[in-house]
Amino acid sequence: MIYLDNAATTRPSDAAKAGVMKGLDVFGNPSSLHRCGVDAELLVSDARNAIAESLGCSPDEIFFTSGATESSNTAIFGAFKSQGKRKHRVVTTTVEHPATARPMDELERLGCEVVRISPDENGMISAEGIANAVNEDTFLVSAMLVNNETGAVLPVAKAFAAIHRRFPKVITHCDCVQGYMKLPVKVKTLGADLISLSAHKICGPKGIGALYIRKGLHLPALLLGGGQEKAMRSGTESVPLICGFGEAVKQLSADIPARLEKAKKLEALLLEKCAENGGISVNYQGAEKSPYVTSIAVEGLKSEVLLHYLEKRDIFVSSGSACSKGKKSGVLAEFKIPVRNMDSTLRISFSPETTEEDIIGLMEGIAAAQQELAHI
Ligand code: PLP
């Protein structure tokens, strides 16, 4: 099997699976005062410590959620509720994942002015573009670190630094889902007040994520109930998933730079093979790009047809313009990808397991499809 759809989800690592099993065996409720509860709480703390260490923050700034969608919803609606009716402007980008984009639509419906910054004609979003849209009325800025469809890296740190210099009270949120454990993501350098993370993109289990909340920033909770996670996220903690998340982080945090170098080499090989093929164009090649995600278009072949052709050869990729089961996201158009490429786009995304053989196998599969399907 050649699995190159890691931006959608990754195969859980053995360490993460072992973590989940450990969390199932230690079955106590972390809120219980007896030993079974204390043991479970110890596992939760251990995972929280690992995530905090990876981001360079304090463990009490990490709140477990059901995933990045919940983290971003908590961040955005929390920021909205926390500012009362004093301010009404929000700044974001047109290339955000729906986990940010849909809450932004909802804020608009609730009366906020939502300013969405688009990439320029080269598909680049500038830090100044984001920062200059912020004014006295702004209470929140939300921008992702790495785009999930093109791999574009947004200049979030630069934008947030400029914003905080002029407007220290503006809340900054960053969806770091596609950057975490791939690029060096540190709270201090990013300068975000809120950071969304997801475990299943980093070889951890699905249904678990985290929200970093800078100490001193008080947000109202999205979920109310028993007061878990310092009342930020009520509901009995999913000890197995938290434990799996923690183990995935422990395993990957040690060698982010080495893996990044490997991913760059794999991306270079992919680009070289695409150029050799002659019938493939690369949709996004900005200077600021994560090597883990590459969007390509195979001339004359529809994404979905090609995706299923490759699937029959046990090769798994994503159709780049699909957001959820074929629904177009519009993000590729925002990146100024030519209309003719839109329907023949594939997204190739790497994990720590990806090898050169995977890339070569993919390119052979595409070449076979070009031969076989071109006549249909
Ligand atoms: N943000 C980005 C950039 C993503 O790629 C995803 C997942 O596709 C999410 C947010 C949502 O993450 P989760 O599945 O943990 O809710």
mmCIF file of C-alpha atoms and ligand atoms in Angstrom:
data_model
loop_
_atom_site.group_PDB
_atom_site.id
_atom_site.type_symbol
_atom_site.label_atom_id
_atom_site.label_comp_id
_atom_site.label_asym_id
_atom_site.label_seq_id
_atom_site.Cartn_x
_atom_site.Cartn_y
_atom_site.Cartn_z
ATOM 1 C CA MET A 1 0.000 0.000 0.000
ATOM 2 C CA ILE A 2 1.187 3.519 -0.829
ATOM 3 C CA TYR A 3 -0.551 5.963 1.476
ATOM 4 C CA LEU A 4 -0.015 9.609 0.502
ATOM 5 C CA ASP A 5 -3.098 11.210 2.036
ATOM 6 C CA ASN A 6 -1.531 12.152 5.352
ATOM 7 C CA ALA A 7 -3.005 15.651 5.396
ATOM 8 C CA ALA A 8 -6.392 13.909 5.721
ATOM 9 C CA THR A 9 -5.204 11.581 8.438
ATOM 10 C CA THR A 10 -2.167 9.529 9.393
ATOM 11 C CA ARG A 11 -1.725 5.905 10.377
ATOM 12 C CA PRO A 12 -1.438 5.825 14.187
ATOM 13 C CA SER A 13 2.081 4.957 15.309
ATOM 14 C CA ASP A 14 2.753 1.882 17.439
ATOM 15 C CA ALA A 15 3.657 4.232 20.291
ATOM 16 C CA ALA A 16 0.278 5.996 19.979
ATOM 17 C CA LYS A 17 -1.596 2.668 19.847
ATOM 18 C CA ALA A 18 0.267 1.466 22.941
ATOM 19 C CA GLY A 19 -0.683 4.748 24.633
ATOM 20 C CA VAL A 20 -4.362 4.195 23.821
ATOM 21 C CA MET A 21 -4.188 0.665 25.260
ATOM 22 C CA LYS A 22 -2.500 1.955 28.413
ATOM 23 C CA GLY A 23 -5.265 4.532 28.798
ATOM 24 C CA LEU A 24 -7.901 1.801 28.410
ATOM 25 C CA ASP A 25 -6.248 -0.370 31.045
ATOM 26 C CA VAL A 26 -6.015 2.513 33.498
ATOM 27 C CA PHE A 27 -9.759 2.915 33.452
ATOM 28 C CA GLY A 28 -10.428 5.207 36.407
ATOM 29 C CA ASN A 29 -12.130 8.565 36.056
ATOM 30 C CA PRO A 30 -9.407 11.226 36.360
ATOM 31 C CA SER A 31 -11.762 13.226 38.627
ATOM 32 C CA SER A 32 -12.119 10.372 41.153
ATOM 33 C CA LEU A 33 -10.238 10.890 44.384
ATOM 34 C CA HIS A 34 -9.221 7.239 44.855
ATOM 35 C CA ARG A 35 -6.168 5.513 43.419
ATOM 36 C CA CYS A 36 -7.868 4.449 40.156
ATOM 37 C CA GLY A 37 -8.694 8.076 39.448
ATOM 38 C CA VAL A 38 -5.273 9.334 40.478
ATOM 39 C CA ASP A 39 -3.582 6.822 38.138
ATOM 40 C CA ALA A 40 -5.727 8.009 35.221
ATOM 41 C CA GLU A 41 -5.032 11.646 36.105
ATOM 42 C CA LEU A 42 -1.302 10.874 36.080
ATOM 43 C CA LEU A 43 -1.579 9.629 32.483
ATOM 44 C CA VAL A 44 -3.483 12.763 31.464
ATOM 45 C CA SER A 45 -0.848 14.986 33.114
ATOM 46 C CA ASP A 46 1.954 13.086 31.429
ATOM 47 C CA ALA A 47 0.391 13.713 27.982
ATOM 48 C CA ARG A 48 -0.308 17.352 28.844
ATOM 49 C CA ASN A 49 3.332 17.794 29.876
ATOM 50 C CA ALA A 50 4.565 16.268 26.603
ATOM 51 C CA ILE A 51 2.407 18.604 24.495
ATOM 52 C CA ALA A 52 3.358 21.636 26.606
ATOM 53 C CA GLU A 53 7.034 20.784 26.302
ATOM 54 C CA SER A 54 6.743 20.423 22.522
ATOM 55 C CA LEU A 55 5.204 23.906 22.252
ATOM 56 C CA GLY A 56 7.449 25.468 24.901
ATOM 57 C CA CYS A 57 4.577 26.463 27.179
ATOM 58 C CA SER A 58 3.260 25.580 30.602
ATOM 59 C CA PRO A 59 1.107 22.432 30.998
ATOM 60 C CA ASP A 60 -1.729 24.511 32.460
ATOM 61 C CA GLU A 61 -1.988 26.340 29.137
ATOM 62 C CA ILE A 62 -2.982 23.086 27.333
ATOM 63 C CA PHE A 63 -6.654 22.070 27.211
ATOM 64 C CA PHE A 64 -7.731 18.777 25.683
ATOM 65 C CA THR A 65 -10.607 18.844 23.182
ATOM 66 C CA SER A 66 -12.184 16.381 20.748
ATOM 67 C CA GLY A 67 -9.966 17.684 17.930
ATOM 68 C CA ALA A 68 -8.925 20.835 16.130
ATOM 69 C CA THR A 69 -12.480 21.596 15.014
ATOM 70 C CA GLU A 70 -13.568 21.903 18.628
ATOM 71 C CA SER A 71 -10.372 23.789 19.524
ATOM 72 C CA SER A 72 -10.951 26.404 16.830
ATOM 73 C CA ASN A 73 -14.669 26.716 17.642
ATOM 74 C CA THR A 74 -13.783 27.205 21.320
ATOM 75 C CA ALA A 75 -11.164 29.806 20.394
ATOM 76 C CA ILE A 76 -13.341 31.790 17.984
ATOM 77 C CA PHE A 77 -16.653 31.736 19.881
ATOM 78 C CA GLY A 78 -14.786 32.166 23.172
ATOM 79 C CA ALA A 79 -13.075 35.304 21.858
ATOM 80 C CA PHE A 80 -16.427 36.572 20.586
ATOM 81 C CA LYS A 81 -18.176 36.039 23.908
ATOM 82 C CA SER A 82 -15.294 37.394 25.977
ATOM 83 C CA GLN A 83 -15.360 40.827 24.347
ATOM 84 C CA GLY A 84 -19.065 41.400 24.983
ATOM 85 C CA LYS A 85 -20.385 43.904 22.490
ATOM 86 C CA ARG A 86 -17.475 46.317 22.747
ATOM 87 C CA LYS A 87 -15.754 45.383 19.484
ATOM 88 C CA HIS A 88 -17.116 43.816 16.365
ATOM 89 C CA ARG A 89 -14.334 43.283 13.827
ATOM 90 C CA VAL A 90 -12.525 40.007 13.116
ATOM 91 C CA VAL A 91 -9.691 39.409 10.649
ATOM 92 C CA THR A 92 -9.014 36.048 9.021
ATOM 93 C CA THR A 93 -7.975 34.671 5.623
ATOM 94 C CA THR A 94 -9.889 33.198 2.699
ATOM 95 C CA VAL A 95 -7.855 29.971 2.825
ATOM 96 C CA GLU A 96 -8.754 28.696 6.282
ATOM 97 C CA HIS A 97 -9.983 25.176 6.942
ATOM 98 C CA PRO A 98 -13.769 24.972 7.481
ATOM 99 C CA ALA A 99 -13.085 24.494 11.217
ATOM 100 C CA THR A 100 -12.209 28.212 11.221
ATOM 101 C CA ALA A 101 -14.117 29.422 8.168
ATOM 102 C CA ARG A 102 -17.572 28.216 9.284
ATOM 103 C CA PRO A 103 -17.342 29.728 12.801
ATOM 104 C CA MET A 104 -16.292 32.972 11.057
ATOM 105 C CA ASP A 105 -19.427 32.808 8.873
ATOM 106 C CA GLU A 106 -21.434 32.364 12.046
ATOM 107 C CA LEU A 107 -19.795 35.423 13.655
ATOM 108 C CA GLU A 108 -20.807 37.387 10.569
ATOM 109 C CA ARG A 109 -24.370 36.162 11.002
ATOM 110 C CA LEU A 110 -24.210 37.314 14.618
ATOM 111 C CA GLY A 111 -23.326 40.840 13.475
ATOM 112 C CA CYS A 112 -19.515 40.886 13.339
ATOM 113 C CA GLU A 113 -17.595 42.455 10.497
ATOM 114 C CA VAL A 114 -15.387 39.625 9.197
ATOM 115 C CA VAL A 115 -12.460 40.763 7.035
ATOM 116 C CA ARG A 116 -11.010 37.894 4.984
ATOM 117 C CA ILE A 117 -7.547 38.438 3.520
ATOM 118 C CA SER A 118 -6.933 36.754 0.133
ATOM 119 C CA PRO A 119 -3.637 35.589 -1.332
ATOM 120 C CA ASP A 120 -2.189 37.945 -3.982
ATOM 121 C CA GLU A 121 -1.813 37.078 -7.683
ATOM 122 C CA ASN A 122 1.143 34.807 -6.775
ATOM 123 C CA GLY A 123 -0.875 32.968 -4.153
ATOM 124 C CA MET A 124 0.930 34.685 -1.261
ATOM 125 C CA ILE A 125 -0.643 36.199 1.831
ATOM 126 C CA SER A 126 1.522 38.925 3.349
ATOM 127 C CA ALA A 127 1.971 39.595 7.045
ATOM 128 C CA GLU A 128 1.261 43.262 6.328
ATOM 129 C CA GLY A 129 -1.988 42.331 4.564
ATOM 130 C CA ILE A 130 -3.228 40.627 7.722
ATOM 131 C CA ALA A 131 -1.807 43.184 10.177
ATOM 132 C CA ASN A 132 -3.044 46.236 8.255
ATOM 133 C CA ALA A 133 -6.616 44.948 8.327
ATOM 134 C CA VAL A 134 -6.627 45.172 12.128
ATOM 135 C CA ASN A 135 -8.037 48.355 13.655
ATOM 136 C CA GLU A 136 -9.315 49.642 17.015
ATOM 137 C CA ASP A 137 -12.552 47.704 16.548
ATOM 138 C CA THR A 138 -10.858 44.331 16.089
ATOM 139 C CA PHE A 139 -11.075 41.707 18.817
ATOM 140 C CA LEU A 140 -9.766 38.598 17.031
ATOM 141 C CA VAL A 141 -7.342 37.603 14.269
ATOM 142 C CA SER A 142 -7.291 33.983 13.116
ATOM 143 C CA ALA A 143 -4.828 32.662 10.536
ATOM 144 C CA MET A 144 -3.597 29.143 9.859
ATOM 145 C CA LEU A 145 0.088 28.229 9.823
ATOM 146 C CA VAL A 146 0.105 25.684 6.962
ATOM 147 C CA ASN A 147 -2.666 25.400 4.410
ATOM 148 C CA ASN A 148 -4.038 21.875 4.180
ATOM 149 C CA GLU A 149 -4.676 21.973 0.408
ATOM 150 C CA THR A 150 -1.484 23.548 -0.949
ATOM 151 C CA GLY A 151 1.066 23.408 1.881
ATOM 152 C CA ALA A 152 1.427 27.210 1.765
ATOM 153 C CA VAL A 153 2.986 28.533 4.958
ATOM 154 C CA LEU A 154 1.372 31.771 6.084
ATOM 155 C CA PRO A 155 3.526 34.474 7.744
ATOM 156 C CA VAL A 156 1.616 34.137 10.994
ATOM 157 C CA ALA A 157 4.438 34.962 13.424
ATOM 158 C CA LYS A 158 5.286 38.175 11.579
ATOM 159 C CA ALA A 159 1.629 39.209 11.312
ATOM 160 C CA PHE A 160 0.858 38.482 14.984
ATOM 161 C CA ALA A 161 3.983 40.340 16.162
ATOM 162 C CA ALA A 162 2.986 43.419 14.145
ATOM 163 C CA ILE A 163 -0.589 43.225 15.454
ATOM 164 C CA HIS A 164 0.443 42.831 19.088
ATOM 165 C CA ARG A 165 2.833 45.814 18.807
ATOM 166 C CA ARG A 166 -0.024 48.087 17.780
ATOM 167 C CA PHE A 167 -2.983 46.382 19.421
ATOM 168 C CA PRO A 168 -1.797 44.294 22.394
ATOM 169 C CA LYS A 169 -5.344 43.338 23.382
ATOM 170 C CA VAL A 170 -6.329 41.767 20.063
ATOM 171 C CA ILE A 171 -6.649 37.985 20.509
ATOM 172 C CA THR A 172 -4.627 35.962 17.992
ATOM 173 C CA HIS A 173 -5.546 32.390 17.036
ATOM 174 C CA CYS A 174 -3.572 29.996 14.845
ATOM 175 C CA ASP A 175 -4.728 26.686 13.391
ATOM 176 C CA CYS A 176 -1.433 24.767 13.563
ATOM 177 C CA VAL A 177 -2.892 21.394 12.575
ATOM 178 C CA GLN A 178 -0.777 20.919 9.436
ATOM 179 C CA GLY A 179 2.335 22.507 10.930
ATOM 180 C CA TYR A 180 2.565 20.817 14.334
ATOM 181 C CA MET A 181 5.315 18.164 14.542
ATOM 182 C CA LYS A 182 6.328 19.058 10.972
ATOM 183 C CA LEU A 183 7.703 22.573 11.314
ATOM 184 C CA PRO A 184 9.192 23.868 14.556
ATOM 185 C CA VAL A 185 6.033 25.308 16.204
ATOM 186 C CA LYS A 186 6.770 27.167 19.446
ATOM 187 C CA VAL A 187 4.409 29.403 21.344
ATOM 188 C CA LYS A 188 7.070 32.062 21.833
ATOM 189 C CA THR A 189 8.045 32.423 18.172
ATOM 190 C CA LEU A 190 4.488 32.105 16.845
ATOM 191 C CA GLY A 191 3.151 34.737 19.236
ATOM 192 C CA ALA A 192 -0.388 33.313 19.162
ATOM 193 C CA ASP A 193 -2.710 33.588 22.157
ATOM 194 C CA LEU A 194 -4.590 30.481 21.014
ATOM 195 C CA ILE A 195 -3.354 27.453 19.051
ATOM 196 C CA SER A 196 -5.419 24.554 17.678
ATOM 197 C CA LEU A 197 -3.871 21.084 17.420
ATOM 198 C CA SER A 198 -5.115 17.682 16.287
ATOM 199 C CA ALA A 199 -3.686 14.255 17.155
ATOM 200 C CA HIS A 200 -4.745 12.291 14.080
ATOM 201 C CA LYS A 201 -2.565 14.378 11.748
ATOM 202 C CA ILE A 202 0.551 13.459 13.739
ATOM 203 C CA CYS A 203 0.193 9.666 13.937
ATOM 204 C CA GLY A 204 -2.068 9.847 16.975
ATOM 205 C CA PRO A 205 -5.678 8.700 17.414
ATOM 206 C CA LYS A 206 -8.751 10.466 15.993
ATOM 207 C CA GLY A 207 -11.180 12.400 18.167
ATOM 208 C CA ILE A 208 -8.597 14.138 20.313
ATOM 209 C CA GLY A 209 -6.914 17.520 20.027
ATOM 210 C CA ALA A 210 -5.803 20.409 22.141
ATOM 211 C CA LEU A 211 -6.201 24.129 22.466
ATOM 212 C CA TYR A 212 -3.305 26.193 23.801
ATOM 213 C CA ILE A 213 -4.634 29.190 25.727
ATOM 214 C CA ARG A 214 -2.057 31.774 26.776
ATOM 215 C CA LYS A 215 -1.917 32.201 30.544
ATOM 216 C CA GLY A 216 -3.878 35.297 31.531
ATOM 217 C CA LEU A 217 -6.339 35.036 28.640
ATOM 218 C CA HIS A 218 -9.744 34.053 29.997
ATOM 219 C CA LEU A 219 -12.218 32.619 27.544
ATOM 220 C CA PRO A 220 -15.725 31.373 28.236
ATOM 221 C CA ALA A 221 -16.073 27.634 27.626
ATOM 222 C CA LEU A 222 -17.968 26.081 24.735
ATOM 223 C CA LEU A 223 -19.031 23.020 26.729
ATOM 224 C CA LEU A 224 -20.442 23.441 30.229
ATOM 225 C CA GLY A 225 -20.835 20.635 32.728
ATOM 226 C CA GLY A 226 -18.680 18.932 35.313
ATOM 227 C CA GLY A 227 -15.873 21.477 35.118
ATOM 228 C CA GLN A 228 -13.094 19.267 33.738
ATOM 229 C CA GLU A 229 -10.078 20.907 32.081
ATOM 230 C CA LYS A 230 -10.308 23.791 34.576
ATOM 231 C CA ALA A 231 -13.933 24.271 33.455
ATOM 232 C CA MET A 232 -12.767 25.125 29.910
ATOM 233 C CA ARG A 233 -13.978 21.817 28.505
ATOM 234 C CA SER A 234 -16.404 19.824 30.578
ATOM 235 C CA GLY A 235 -16.852 16.102 30.015
ATOM 236 C CA THR A 236 -14.908 13.152 31.372
ATOM 237 C CA GLU A 237 -11.469 13.203 29.777
ATOM 238 C CA SER A 238 -10.852 10.559 27.105
ATOM 239 C CA VAL A 239 -7.856 9.060 28.900
ATOM 240 C CA PRO A 240 -7.044 6.515 26.136
ATOM 241 C CA LEU A 241 -7.079 9.117 23.367
ATOM 242 C CA ILE A 242 -5.213 11.694 25.438
ATOM 243 C CA CYS A 243 -2.607 9.083 26.274
ATOM 244 C CA GLY A 244 -2.270 8.095 22.586
ATOM 245 C CA PHE A 245 -1.907 11.782 21.638
ATOM 246 C CA GLY A 246 0.815 12.237 24.270
ATOM 247 C CA GLU A 247 2.776 9.201 23.077
ATOM 248 C CA ALA A 248 2.556 10.352 19.433
ATOM 249 C CA VAL A 249 3.944 13.740 20.457
ATOM 250 C CA LYS A 250 6.738 12.213 22.555
ATOM 251 C CA GLN A 251 7.810 10.078 19.634
ATOM 252 C CA LEU A 252 7.798 12.847 17.028
ATOM 253 C CA SER A 253 9.032 15.877 18.946
ATOM 254 C CA ALA A 254 12.646 14.743 19.139
ATOM 255 C CA ASP A 255 13.583 14.934 15.458
ATOM 256 C CA ILE A 256 11.377 17.514 13.728
ATOM 257 C CA PRO A 257 14.347 19.133 11.869
ATOM 258 C CA ALA A 258 15.646 15.771 10.573
ATOM 259 C CA ARG A 259 12.174 14.763 9.366
ATOM 260 C CA LEU A 260 11.732 18.153 7.723
ATOM 261 C CA GLU A 261 14.960 17.599 5.756
ATOM 262 C CA LYS A 262 13.719 14.167 4.690
ATOM 263 C CA ALA A 263 10.345 15.634 3.625
ATOM 264 C CA LYS A 264 12.158 18.303 1.569
ATOM 265 C CA LYS A 265 14.114 15.595 -0.261
ATOM 266 C CA LEU A 266 10.928 13.633 -0.944
ATOM 267 C CA GLU A 267 9.201 16.786 -2.192
ATOM 268 C CA ALA A 268 12.187 17.501 -4.474
ATOM 269 C CA LEU A 269 11.914 13.977 -5.892
ATOM 270 C CA LEU A 270 8.168 14.409 -6.430
ATOM 271 C CA LEU A 271 8.705 17.715 -8.255
ATOM 272 C CA GLU A 272 11.497 16.221 -10.368
ATOM 273 C CA LYS A 273 9.286 13.299 -11.402
ATOM 274 C CA CYS A 274 6.393 15.649 -12.170
ATOM 275 C CA ALA A 275 8.684 17.703 -14.440
ATOM 276 C CA GLU A 276 9.920 14.517 -16.178
ATOM 277 C CA ASN A 277 6.340 13.388 -16.763
ATOM 278 C CA GLY A 278 5.563 16.466 -18.832
ATOM 279 C CA GLY A 279 1.791 16.270 -18.309
ATOM 280 C CA ILE A 280 1.697 17.398 -14.708
ATOM 281 C CA SER A 281 1.714 20.901 -13.336
ATOM 282 C CA VAL A 282 2.468 21.795 -9.748
ATOM 283 C CA ASN A 283 -0.260 24.026 -8.380
ATOM 284 C CA TYR A 284 1.581 25.836 -5.608
ATOM 285 C CA GLN A 285 5.312 26.361 -5.292
ATOM 286 C CA GLY A 286 5.701 29.459 -3.166
ATOM 287 C CA ALA A 287 8.960 30.117 -1.338
ATOM 288 C CA GLU A 288 7.103 29.573 1.911
ATOM 289 C CA LYS A 289 5.734 26.077 1.638
ATOM 290 C CA SER A 290 5.621 22.961 3.768
ATOM 291 C CA PRO A 291 7.191 20.019 1.937
ATOM 292 C CA TYR A 292 4.626 17.716 3.555
ATOM 293 C CA VAL A 293 1.750 18.796 1.260
ATOM 294 C CA THR A 294 1.955 19.245 -2.515
ATOM 295 C CA SER A 295 -0.885 20.010 -4.882
ATOM 296 C CA ILE A 296 -0.500 18.871 -8.488
ATOM 297 C CA ALA A 297 -2.742 18.730 -11.559
ATOM 298 C CA VAL A 298 -2.592 15.917 -14.095
ATOM 299 C CA GLU A 299 -3.598 17.348 -17.457
ATOM 300 C CA GLY A 300 -6.734 15.923 -19.008
ATOM 301 C CA LEU A 301 -7.645 13.585 -16.139
ATOM 302 C CA LYS A 302 -10.379 14.288 -13.621
ATOM 303 C CA SER A 303 -9.198 14.091 -10.002
ATOM 304 C CA GLU A 304 -11.834 11.657 -8.904
ATOM 305 C CA VAL A 305 -11.287 9.279 -11.828
ATOM 306 C CA LEU A 306 -7.541 9.322 -11.220
ATOM 307 C CA LEU A 307 -7.979 8.932 -7.460
ATOM 308 C CA HIS A 308 -10.031 5.766 -7.954
ATOM 309 C CA TYR A 309 -7.676 4.453 -10.640
ATOM 310 C CA LEU A 310 -4.778 4.836 -8.203
ATOM 311 C CA GLU A 311 -6.833 3.293 -5.416
ATOM 312 C CA LYS A 312 -7.155 0.119 -7.512
ATOM 313 C CA ARG A 313 -3.353 -0.034 -7.527
ATOM 314 C CA ASP A 314 -3.382 0.399 -3.741
ATOM 315 C CA ILE A 315 -2.190 4.019 -3.947
ATOM 316 C CA PHE A 316 -4.095 6.531 -1.839
ATOM 317 C CA VAL A 317 -4.111 10.287 -2.434
ATOM 318 C CA SER A 318 -6.684 13.044 -2.121
ATOM 319 C CA SER A 319 -8.475 14.986 -4.835
ATOM 320 C CA GLY A 320 -7.106 18.411 -4.030
ATOM 321 C CA SER A 321 -10.210 20.477 -4.450
ATOM 322 C CA ALA A 322 -12.373 18.194 -2.377
ATOM 323 C CA CYS A 323 -13.136 19.399 1.082
ATOM 324 C CA SER A 324 -15.588 16.860 2.260
ATOM 325 C CA LYS A 325 -16.619 14.005 0.009
ATOM 326 C CA GLY A 326 -16.227 15.861 -3.263
ATOM 327 C CA LYS A 327 -17.615 19.212 -2.128
ATOM 328 C CA LYS A 328 -15.399 21.946 -3.545
ATOM 329 C CA SER A 329 -13.762 24.152 -0.950
ATOM 330 C CA GLY A 330 -12.883 27.173 -3.089
ATOM 331 C CA VAL A 331 -9.471 27.388 -1.418
ATOM 332 C CA LEU A 332 -7.570 26.403 -4.597
ATOM 333 C CA ALA A 333 -9.231 29.237 -6.498
ATOM 334 C CA GLU A 334 -8.156 31.579 -3.703
ATOM 335 C CA PHE A 335 -4.570 30.450 -4.315
ATOM 336 C CA LYS A 336 -5.050 31.536 -7.960
ATOM 337 C CA ILE A 337 -4.667 28.019 -9.285
ATOM 338 C CA PRO A 338 -5.729 28.038 -12.975
ATOM 339 C CA VAL A 339 -9.344 26.984 -13.519
ATOM 340 C CA ARG A 340 -8.226 24.271 -15.976
ATOM 341 C CA ASN A 341 -6.222 22.616 -13.151
ATOM 342 C CA MET A 342 -9.003 22.707 -10.611
ATOM 343 C CA ASP A 343 -10.796 19.512 -11.651
ATOM 344 C CA SER A 344 -7.602 17.522 -12.194
ATOM 345 C CA THR A 345 -5.900 18.312 -8.931
ATOM 346 C CA LEU A 346 -4.441 15.722 -6.595
ATOM 347 C CA ARG A 347 -3.090 16.436 -3.132
ATOM 348 C CA ILE A 348 -0.041 14.395 -2.173
ATOM 349 C CA SER A 349 0.826 14.521 1.520
ATOM 350 C CA PHE A 350 3.632 12.873 3.457
ATOM 351 C CA SER A 351 4.044 11.355 6.902
ATOM 352 C CA PRO A 352 7.194 10.281 8.743
ATOM 353 C CA GLU A 353 6.706 6.859 7.099
ATOM 354 C CA THR A 354 6.784 8.110 3.481
ATOM 355 C CA THR A 355 9.615 6.742 1.340
ATOM 356 C CA GLU A 356 11.174 7.427 -2.072
ATOM 357 C CA GLU A 357 9.627 4.158 -3.250
ATOM 358 C CA ASP A 358 6.186 5.585 -2.425
ATOM 359 C CA ILE A 359 6.826 8.590 -4.673
ATOM 360 C CA ILE A 360 8.140 6.419 -7.492
ATOM 361 C CA GLY A 361 5.154 4.066 -7.147
ATOM 362 C CA LEU A 362 2.767 7.021 -7.265
ATOM 363 C CA MET A 363 4.395 8.443 -10.384
ATOM 364 C CA GLU A 364 4.255 5.044 -12.112
ATOM 365 C CA GLY A 365 0.574 4.843 -11.200
ATOM 366 C CA ILE A 366 -0.087 8.300 -12.641
ATOM 367 C CA ALA A 367 1.848 7.461 -15.823
ATOM 368 C CA ALA A 368 -0.202 4.264 -16.232
ATOM 369 C CA ALA A 369 -3.406 6.245 -15.779
ATOM 370 C CA GLN A 370 -2.298 8.784 -18.373
ATOM 371 C CA GLN A 371 -1.761 5.930 -20.857
ATOM 372 C CA GLU A 372 -4.926 4.012 -20.062
ATOM 373 C CA LEU A 373 -7.428 6.723 -19.342
ATOM 374 C CA ALA A 374 -6.390 9.305 -21.926
ATOM 375 C CA HIS A 375 -8.343 7.378 -24.575
ATOM 376 C CA ILE A 376 -11.589 7.218 -22.616
HETATM 377 N N1 PLP B 1 -7.494 22.502 10.475
HETATM 378 C C1 PLP B 1 -6.823 21.952 9.454
HETATM 379 C C2 PLP B 1 -5.806 22.760 8.719
HETATM 380 C C3 PLP B 1 -7.048 20.615 9.102
HETATM 381 O O1 PLP B 1 -6.368 20.075 8.069
HETATM 382 C C4 PLP B 1 -8.023 19.880 9.817
HETATM 383 C C5 PLP B 1 -8.350 18.486 9.419
HETATM 384 O O2 PLP B 1 -8.631 18.198 8.287
HETATM 385 C C6 PLP B 1 -8.706 20.511 10.879
HETATM 386 C C7 PLP B 1 -8.417 21.818 11.173
HETATM 387 C C8 PLP B 1 -9.740 19.777 11.693
HETATM 388 O O3 PLP B 1 -9.119 18.868 12.564
HETATM 389 P P1 PLP B 1 -9.948 17.741 13.334
HETATM 390 O O4 PLP B 1 -10.195 16.645 12.364
HETATM 391 O O5 PLP B 1 -9.058 17.333 14.468
HETATM 392 O O6 PLP B 1 -11.206 18.386 13.844
#
